[in-house]
């Protein structure tokens, strides 16, 4: 049973972990939770690849992490989750430069943005948060598989959110082609998709010793919330408080960035999770399947194997058309 919880930090979770010889590939690794995850893993000896679309920011973050940790094995790679063409180029470059990936951290994302489309015409949140990571993961799988075997047990971690409570994936209209766009519903689609993607990966990879997870990092003020107005933030806090009060529960407060990165680091390294995946974690614990709890748990539709398979087939169809 994990002894970590809401207030645990990434450094605390990794304090007894030696990541020497491990390669961690982290999308969005130059800001917020991704940067803290990269720093914490680098501090424990990992070879870290910071992936992102802004190479100036990526290179600056890599330099900062090298100086902070004394670990020189920090690299960068261009990775634009909104472009299927660029993701394939990123995958090809990674396969040329790297020999393996032990920890694939699908961290980057957008939240509650106004309606926009990716370079391939997908709704921005579903297209970036899910379809971008779907393609990238497929591109990087040969490297993840190279890490499997012996004492190495590669893991894939998808950053989801309690926002998956907002909505299941609309399999019939994932890109809002036939209905009015609503940014929080779109966010719910994408975050549910992140969990179902982990379930689908687990089904396909567990027999190779590779396991996949989804996590809720907690409520954290990072640049993920850059699209939110003050009114949006006020309304979101009021919604969280109201739902908690209606359920007779205490609303969860906001975390610091080091606390927010802890659950990612926990599922990426915890011996407690050895040999099992397809799970959703929050506060450094595996969450219970719960369709009622307003302040915790994972919705049953988000871990349903049938939904995961349907989403996988839909995702393959969509990216093949891009």
GROMACS .gro file of C-alpha atoms in nm:
model
  322
    1UNK     CA    1   0.000   0.000   0.000
    2UNK     CA    2   0.146   0.337  -0.102
    3UNK     CA    3   0.257   0.557   0.186
    4UNK     CA    4   0.244   0.865  -0.037
    5UNK     CA    5  -0.053   1.094  -0.081
    6UNK     CA    6  -0.190   1.436  -0.171
    7UNK     CA    7   0.102   1.635  -0.030
    8UNK     CA    8   0.385   1.408  -0.151
    9UNK     CA    9   0.633   1.560  -0.398
   10UNK     CA   10   0.810   1.411  -0.696
   11UNK     CA   11   1.142   1.416  -0.508
   12UNK     CA   12   0.989   1.233  -0.211
   13UNK     CA   13   0.839   0.964  -0.434
   14UNK     CA   14   1.172   0.909  -0.611
   15UNK     CA   15   1.394   0.944  -0.304
   16UNK     CA   16   1.484   0.572  -0.291
   17UNK     CA   17   1.471   0.511  -0.668
   18UNK     CA   18   1.783   0.476  -0.885
   19UNK     CA   19   1.704   0.564  -1.247
   20UNK     CA   20   2.062   0.529  -1.372
   21UNK     CA   21   2.057   0.357  -1.709
   22UNK     CA   22   1.689   0.441  -1.765
   23UNK     CA   23   1.572   0.664  -2.050
   24UNK     CA   24   1.267   0.883  -1.989
   25UNK     CA   25   1.091   1.052  -2.283
   26UNK     CA   26   0.864   1.334  -2.159
   27UNK     CA   27   0.628   1.535  -2.380
   28UNK     CA   28   0.586   1.895  -2.268
   29UNK     CA   29   0.896   1.849  -2.059
   30UNK     CA   30   0.998   2.215  -2.065
   31UNK     CA   31   0.724   2.363  -1.845
   32UNK     CA   32   0.495   2.290  -1.553
   33UNK     CA   33   0.447   1.929  -1.452
   34UNK     CA   34   0.654   1.797  -1.740
   35UNK     CA   35   0.955   2.005  -1.644
   36UNK     CA   36   0.929   1.903  -1.279
   37UNK     CA   37   0.899   1.537  -1.380
   38UNK     CA   38   1.205   1.575  -1.603
   39UNK     CA   39   1.405   1.744  -1.326
   40UNK     CA   40   1.307   1.491  -1.060
   41UNK     CA   41   1.392   1.195  -1.284
   42UNK     CA   42   1.720   1.355  -1.394
   43UNK     CA   43   1.810   1.404  -1.027
   44UNK     CA   44   1.781   1.027  -0.983
   45UNK     CA   45   2.013   0.957  -1.276
   46UNK     CA   46   1.775   0.914  -1.570
   47UNK     CA   47   1.868   0.996  -1.928
   48UNK     CA   48   1.590   1.244  -2.006
   49UNK     CA   49   1.449   1.343  -2.345
   50UNK     CA   50   1.248   1.666  -2.333
   51UNK     CA   51   1.000   1.665  -2.621
   52UNK     CA   52   0.808   1.974  -2.730
   53UNK     CA   53   0.730   2.202  -3.020
   54UNK     CA   54   0.920   2.510  -2.891
   55UNK     CA   55   1.284   2.411  -2.917
   56UNK     CA   56   1.412   2.733  -2.759
   57UNK     CA   57   1.211   2.657  -2.444
   58UNK     CA   58   1.312   2.292  -2.456
   59UNK     CA   59   1.683   2.373  -2.485
   60UNK     CA   60   1.659   2.631  -2.204
   61UNK     CA   61   1.485   2.380  -1.976
   62UNK     CA   62   1.744   2.114  -2.056
   63UNK     CA   63   2.027   2.353  -1.965
   64UNK     CA   64   1.852   2.449  -1.642
   65UNK     CA   65   1.798   2.085  -1.544
   66UNK     CA   66   2.159   1.995  -1.622
   67UNK     CA   67   2.278   2.274  -1.394
   68UNK     CA   68   2.030   2.191  -1.116
   69UNK     CA   69   2.098   1.816  -1.110
   70UNK     CA   70   2.453   1.778  -1.240
   71UNK     CA   71   2.315   1.526  -1.488
   72UNK     CA   72   2.448   1.597  -1.837
   73UNK     CA   73   2.228   1.333  -2.005
   74UNK     CA   74   1.943   1.568  -2.090
   75UNK     CA   75   1.843   1.593  -2.456
   76UNK     CA   76   1.568   1.766  -2.652
   77UNK     CA   77   1.362   1.669  -2.954
   78UNK     CA   78   1.100   1.855  -3.155
   79UNK     CA   79   0.753   1.713  -3.103
   80UNK     CA   80   0.435   1.887  -3.220
   81UNK     CA   81   0.134   1.690  -3.098
   82UNK     CA   82  -0.093   1.889  -3.328
   83UNK     CA   83   0.070   1.762  -3.648
   84UNK     CA   84   0.055   1.399  -3.751
   85UNK     CA   85   0.327   1.459  -4.010
   86UNK     CA   86   0.563   1.612  -3.757
   87UNK     CA   87   0.491   1.335  -3.506
   88UNK     CA   88   0.604   1.078  -3.760
   89UNK     CA   89   0.920   1.282  -3.816
   90UNK     CA   90   0.973   1.296  -3.439
   91UNK     CA   91   0.933   0.920  -3.418
   92UNK     CA   92   1.181   0.862  -3.699
   93UNK     CA   93   1.435   1.094  -3.536
   94UNK     CA   94   1.389   0.930  -3.197
   95UNK     CA   95   1.438   0.582  -3.343
   96UNK     CA   96   1.758   0.704  -3.507
   97UNK     CA   97   1.897   0.877  -3.198
   98UNK     CA   98   1.786   0.648  -2.915
   99UNK     CA   99   1.829   0.278  -2.849
  100UNK     CA  100   1.541   0.244  -2.601
  101UNK     CA  101   1.279   0.422  -2.392
  102UNK     CA  102   1.211   0.284  -2.043
  103UNK     CA  103   0.961   0.550  -1.934
  104UNK     CA  104   0.733   0.722  -2.186
  105UNK     CA  105   0.555   1.009  -2.012
  106UNK     CA  106   0.273   1.148  -2.228
  107UNK     CA  107   0.246   1.469  -2.029
  108UNK     CA  108   0.174   1.759  -2.266
  109UNK     CA  109  -0.173   1.889  -2.339
  110UNK     CA  110  -0.419   2.174  -2.374
  111UNK     CA  111  -0.720   2.249  -2.156
  112UNK     CA  112  -1.054   2.418  -2.219
  113UNK     CA  113  -0.934   2.622  -2.515
  114UNK     CA  114  -1.166   2.806  -2.754
  115UNK     CA  115  -1.260   2.599  -3.057
  116UNK     CA  116  -0.958   2.538  -3.276
  117UNK     CA  117  -0.829   2.263  -3.500
  118UNK     CA  118  -0.496   2.084  -3.527
  119UNK     CA  119  -0.298   2.092  -3.849
  120UNK     CA  120  -0.494   1.783  -3.957
  121UNK     CA  121  -0.838   1.926  -3.883
  122UNK     CA  122  -0.904   1.750  -3.552
  123UNK     CA  123  -1.070   1.936  -3.264
  124UNK     CA  124  -0.773   2.077  -3.074
  125UNK     CA  125  -0.817   1.909  -2.736
  126UNK     CA  126  -0.902   1.561  -2.865
  127UNK     CA  127  -0.652   1.596  -3.151
  128UNK     CA  128  -0.362   1.708  -2.930
  129UNK     CA  129  -0.422   1.538  -2.596
  130UNK     CA  130  -0.530   1.203  -2.736
  131UNK     CA  131  -0.465   1.158  -3.109
  132UNK     CA  132  -0.125   1.326  -3.087
  133UNK     CA  133  -0.012   1.095  -2.809
  134UNK     CA  134  -0.177   0.797  -2.979
  135UNK     CA  135   0.040   0.848  -3.288
  136UNK     CA  136   0.353   0.939  -3.093
  137UNK     CA  137   0.325   0.631  -2.872
  138UNK     CA  138   0.284   0.407  -3.175
  139UNK     CA  139   0.590   0.570  -3.334
  140UNK     CA  140   0.797   0.516  -3.018
  141UNK     CA  141   0.680   0.163  -2.938
  142UNK     CA  142   0.983  -0.004  -3.100
  143UNK     CA  143   1.204   0.186  -2.855
  144UNK     CA  144   0.981   0.097  -2.559
  145UNK     CA  145   0.989  -0.267  -2.669
  146UNK     CA  146   1.369  -0.248  -2.688
  147UNK     CA  147   1.373  -0.167  -2.317
  148UNK     CA  148   1.169  -0.474  -2.224
  149UNK     CA  149   1.327  -0.793  -2.100
  150UNK     CA  150   1.540  -0.898  -1.807
  151UNK     CA  151   1.499  -0.672  -1.506
  152UNK     CA  152   1.365  -0.383  -1.712
  153UNK     CA  153   0.992  -0.321  -1.709
  154UNK     CA  154   0.904  -0.026  -1.933
  155UNK     CA  155   0.604   0.188  -1.847
  156UNK     CA  156   0.386   0.433  -2.038
  157UNK     CA  157   0.214   0.708  -1.838
  158UNK     CA  158  -0.069   0.920  -1.980
  159UNK     CA  159  -0.155   1.244  -1.802
  160UNK     CA  160  -0.532   1.243  -1.767
  161UNK     CA  161  -0.739   1.443  -1.520
  162UNK     CA  162  -1.040   1.433  -1.295
  163UNK     CA  163  -1.182   1.633  -1.585
  164UNK     CA  164  -1.267   1.293  -1.734
  165UNK     CA  165  -1.570   1.311  -1.502
  166UNK     CA  166  -1.709   1.580  -1.734
  167UNK     CA  167  -1.785   1.346  -2.023
  168UNK     CA  168  -1.716   1.010  -2.187
  169UNK     CA  169  -1.571   1.012  -2.538
  170UNK     CA  170  -1.836   1.081  -2.800
  171UNK     CA  171  -1.734   0.809  -3.045
  172UNK     CA  172  -1.985   0.929  -3.306
  173UNK     CA  173  -1.869   1.290  -3.312
  174UNK     CA  174  -1.528   1.328  -3.144
  175UNK     CA  175  -1.444   1.646  -3.336
  176UNK     CA  176  -1.774   1.834  -3.280
  177UNK     CA  177  -1.859   1.822  -3.648
  178UNK     CA  178  -2.231   1.786  -3.579
  179UNK     CA  179  -2.290   1.975  -3.255
  180UNK     CA  180  -2.199   2.297  -3.082
  181UNK     CA  181  -1.854   2.305  -2.927
  182UNK     CA  182  -1.834   2.318  -2.548
  183UNK     CA  183  -1.480   2.348  -2.415
  184UNK     CA  184  -1.527   2.158  -2.088
  185UNK     CA  185  -1.708   1.871  -2.259
  186UNK     CA  186  -1.424   1.858  -2.513
  187UNK     CA  187  -1.174   1.849  -2.229
  188UNK     CA  188  -1.369   1.563  -2.071
  189UNK     CA  189  -1.361   1.372  -2.401
  190UNK     CA  190  -0.985   1.411  -2.427
  191UNK     CA  191  -0.907   1.318  -2.067
  192UNK     CA  192  -1.133   1.013  -2.081
  193UNK     CA  193  -0.955   0.918  -2.403
  194UNK     CA  194  -0.619   0.937  -2.224
  195UNK     CA  195  -0.740   0.674  -1.976
  196UNK     CA  196  -0.894   0.449  -2.242
  197UNK     CA  197  -0.568   0.474  -2.440
  198UNK     CA  198  -0.381   0.333  -2.137
  199UNK     CA  199  -0.635   0.050  -2.113
  200UNK     CA  200  -0.586  -0.025  -2.483
  201UNK     CA  201  -0.208  -0.018  -2.452
  202UNK     CA  202  -0.220  -0.253  -2.155
  203UNK     CA  203  -0.422  -0.506  -2.353
  204UNK     CA  204  -0.170  -0.498  -2.638
  205UNK     CA  205   0.158  -0.475  -2.447
  206UNK     CA  206   0.125  -0.642  -2.108
  207UNK     CA  207   0.239  -0.981  -2.238
  208UNK     CA  208   0.565  -0.811  -2.342
  209UNK     CA  209   0.624  -0.683  -1.989
  210UNK     CA  210   0.520  -0.327  -2.079
  211UNK     CA  211   0.249  -0.161  -1.870
  212UNK     CA  212   0.045   0.156  -1.917
  213UNK     CA  213  -0.120   0.391  -1.670
  214UNK     CA  214  -0.323   0.712  -1.657
  215UNK     CA  215  -0.296   0.967  -1.379
  216UNK     CA  216  -0.480   1.263  -1.233
  217UNK     CA  217  -0.203   1.495  -1.112
  218UNK     CA  218  -0.438   1.712  -0.908
  219UNK     CA  219  -0.547   2.071  -0.945
  220UNK     CA  220  -0.237   2.274  -1.022
  221UNK     CA  221  -0.192   2.626  -1.160
  222UNK     CA  222   0.034   2.576  -1.463
  223UNK     CA  223   0.036   2.713  -1.816
  224UNK     CA  224  -0.213   2.436  -1.898
  225UNK     CA  225  -0.474   2.683  -1.770
  226UNK     CA  226  -0.353   2.963  -1.999
  227UNK     CA  227  -0.683   2.966  -2.192
  228UNK     CA  228  -0.893   3.016  -1.878
  229UNK     CA  229  -1.024   3.360  -1.791
  230UNK     CA  230  -1.069   3.473  -1.433
  231UNK     CA  231  -1.441   3.403  -1.476
  232UNK     CA  232  -1.358   3.052  -1.597
  233UNK     CA  233  -1.145   2.988  -1.289
  234UNK     CA  234  -1.411   3.125  -1.055
  235UNK     CA  235  -1.679   2.913  -1.222
  236UNK     CA  236  -1.458   2.603  -1.213
  237UNK     CA  237  -1.385   2.643  -0.842
  238UNK     CA  238  -1.756   2.701  -0.773
  239UNK     CA  239  -1.848   2.391  -0.973
  240UNK     CA  240  -1.598   2.174  -0.786
  241UNK     CA  241  -1.716   2.308  -0.450
  242UNK     CA  242  -2.085   2.262  -0.539
  243UNK     CA  243  -2.040   1.903  -0.657
  244UNK     CA  244  -1.844   1.818  -0.343
  245UNK     CA  245  -2.102   1.976  -0.114
  246UNK     CA  246  -2.387   1.795  -0.289
  247UNK     CA  247  -2.202   1.469  -0.228
  248UNK     CA  248  -2.126   1.561   0.133
  249UNK     CA  249  -1.753   1.562   0.062
  250UNK     CA  250  -1.467   1.807   0.110
  251UNK     CA  251  -1.340   1.963  -0.214
  252UNK     CA  252  -0.975   1.893  -0.285
  253UNK     CA  253  -0.744   2.193  -0.280
  254UNK     CA  254  -0.478   2.293  -0.529
  255UNK     CA  255  -0.134   2.134  -0.536
  256UNK     CA  256   0.209   2.278  -0.596
  257UNK     CA  257   0.387   2.170  -0.914
  258UNK     CA  258   0.623   1.935  -0.721
  259UNK     CA  259   0.316   1.776  -0.560
  260UNK     CA  260   0.141   1.757  -0.898
  261UNK     CA  261   0.429   1.563  -1.055
  262UNK     CA  262   0.437   1.308  -0.773
  263UNK     CA  263   0.169   1.071  -0.903
  264UNK     CA  264   0.335   1.058  -1.246
  265UNK     CA  265   0.666   0.966  -1.085
  266UNK     CA  266   0.496   0.714  -0.856
  267UNK     CA  267   0.324   0.515  -1.132
  268UNK     CA  268   0.639   0.532  -1.346
  269UNK     CA  269   0.855   0.368  -1.078
  270UNK     CA  270   0.653   0.205  -0.798
  271UNK     CA  271   0.724  -0.161  -0.724
  272UNK     CA  272   0.367  -0.179  -0.596
  273UNK     CA  273   0.242  -0.164  -0.955
  274UNK     CA  274   0.481  -0.424  -1.095
  275UNK     CA  275   0.313  -0.660  -1.340
  276UNK     CA  276  -0.015  -0.472  -1.368
  277UNK     CA  277  -0.140  -0.174  -1.560
  278UNK     CA  278  -0.439  -0.026  -1.737
  279UNK     CA  279  -0.495   0.162  -1.412
  280UNK     CA  280  -0.584   0.519  -1.318
  281UNK     CA  281  -0.407   0.676  -1.020
  282UNK     CA  282  -0.455   0.989  -0.812
  283UNK     CA  283  -0.268   1.114  -0.506
  284UNK     CA  284  -0.011   0.834  -0.548
  285UNK     CA  285  -0.276   0.561  -0.515
  286UNK     CA  286  -0.470   0.350  -0.761
  287UNK     CA  287  -0.818   0.500  -0.778
  288UNK     CA  288  -1.136   0.300  -0.722
  289UNK     CA  289  -1.389   0.271  -1.002
  290UNK     CA  290  -1.664   0.506  -0.886
  291UNK     CA  291  -1.945   0.667  -1.088
  292UNK     CA  292  -2.074   0.885  -0.802
  293UNK     CA  293  -1.781   1.036  -0.609
  294UNK     CA  294  -1.749   1.402  -0.705
  295UNK     CA  295  -1.395   1.446  -0.570
  296UNK     CA  296  -1.223   1.124  -0.666
  297UNK     CA  297  -1.229   0.789  -0.837
  298UNK     CA  298  -1.231   0.686  -1.201
  299UNK     CA  299  -1.554   0.661  -1.397
  300UNK     CA  300  -1.642   0.313  -1.521
  301UNK     CA  301  -1.675   0.432  -1.881
  302UNK     CA  302  -1.310   0.541  -1.872
  303UNK     CA  303  -1.172   0.196  -1.790
  304UNK     CA  304  -1.420  -0.010  -1.990
  305UNK     CA  305  -1.233  -0.247  -2.223
  306UNK     CA  306  -1.506  -0.230  -2.485
  307UNK     CA  307  -1.487   0.150  -2.493
  308UNK     CA  308  -1.107   0.128  -2.510
  309UNK     CA  309  -1.122  -0.101  -2.811
  310UNK     CA  310  -1.377   0.119  -2.986
  311UNK     CA  311  -1.162   0.426  -2.927
  312UNK     CA  312  -0.852   0.244  -3.054
  313UNK     CA  313  -1.025   0.153  -3.379
  314UNK     CA  314  -1.164   0.507  -3.416
  315UNK     CA  315  -0.820   0.657  -3.351
  316UNK     CA  316  -0.655   0.434  -3.610
  317UNK     CA  317  -0.916   0.538  -3.866
  318UNK     CA  318  -0.880   0.911  -3.791
  319UNK     CA  319  -0.500   0.925  -3.799
  320UNK     CA  320  -0.491   0.716  -4.118
  321UNK     CA  321  -0.703   0.986  -4.283
  322UNK     CA  322  -0.475   1.270  -4.168
   0.00000   0.00000   0.00000
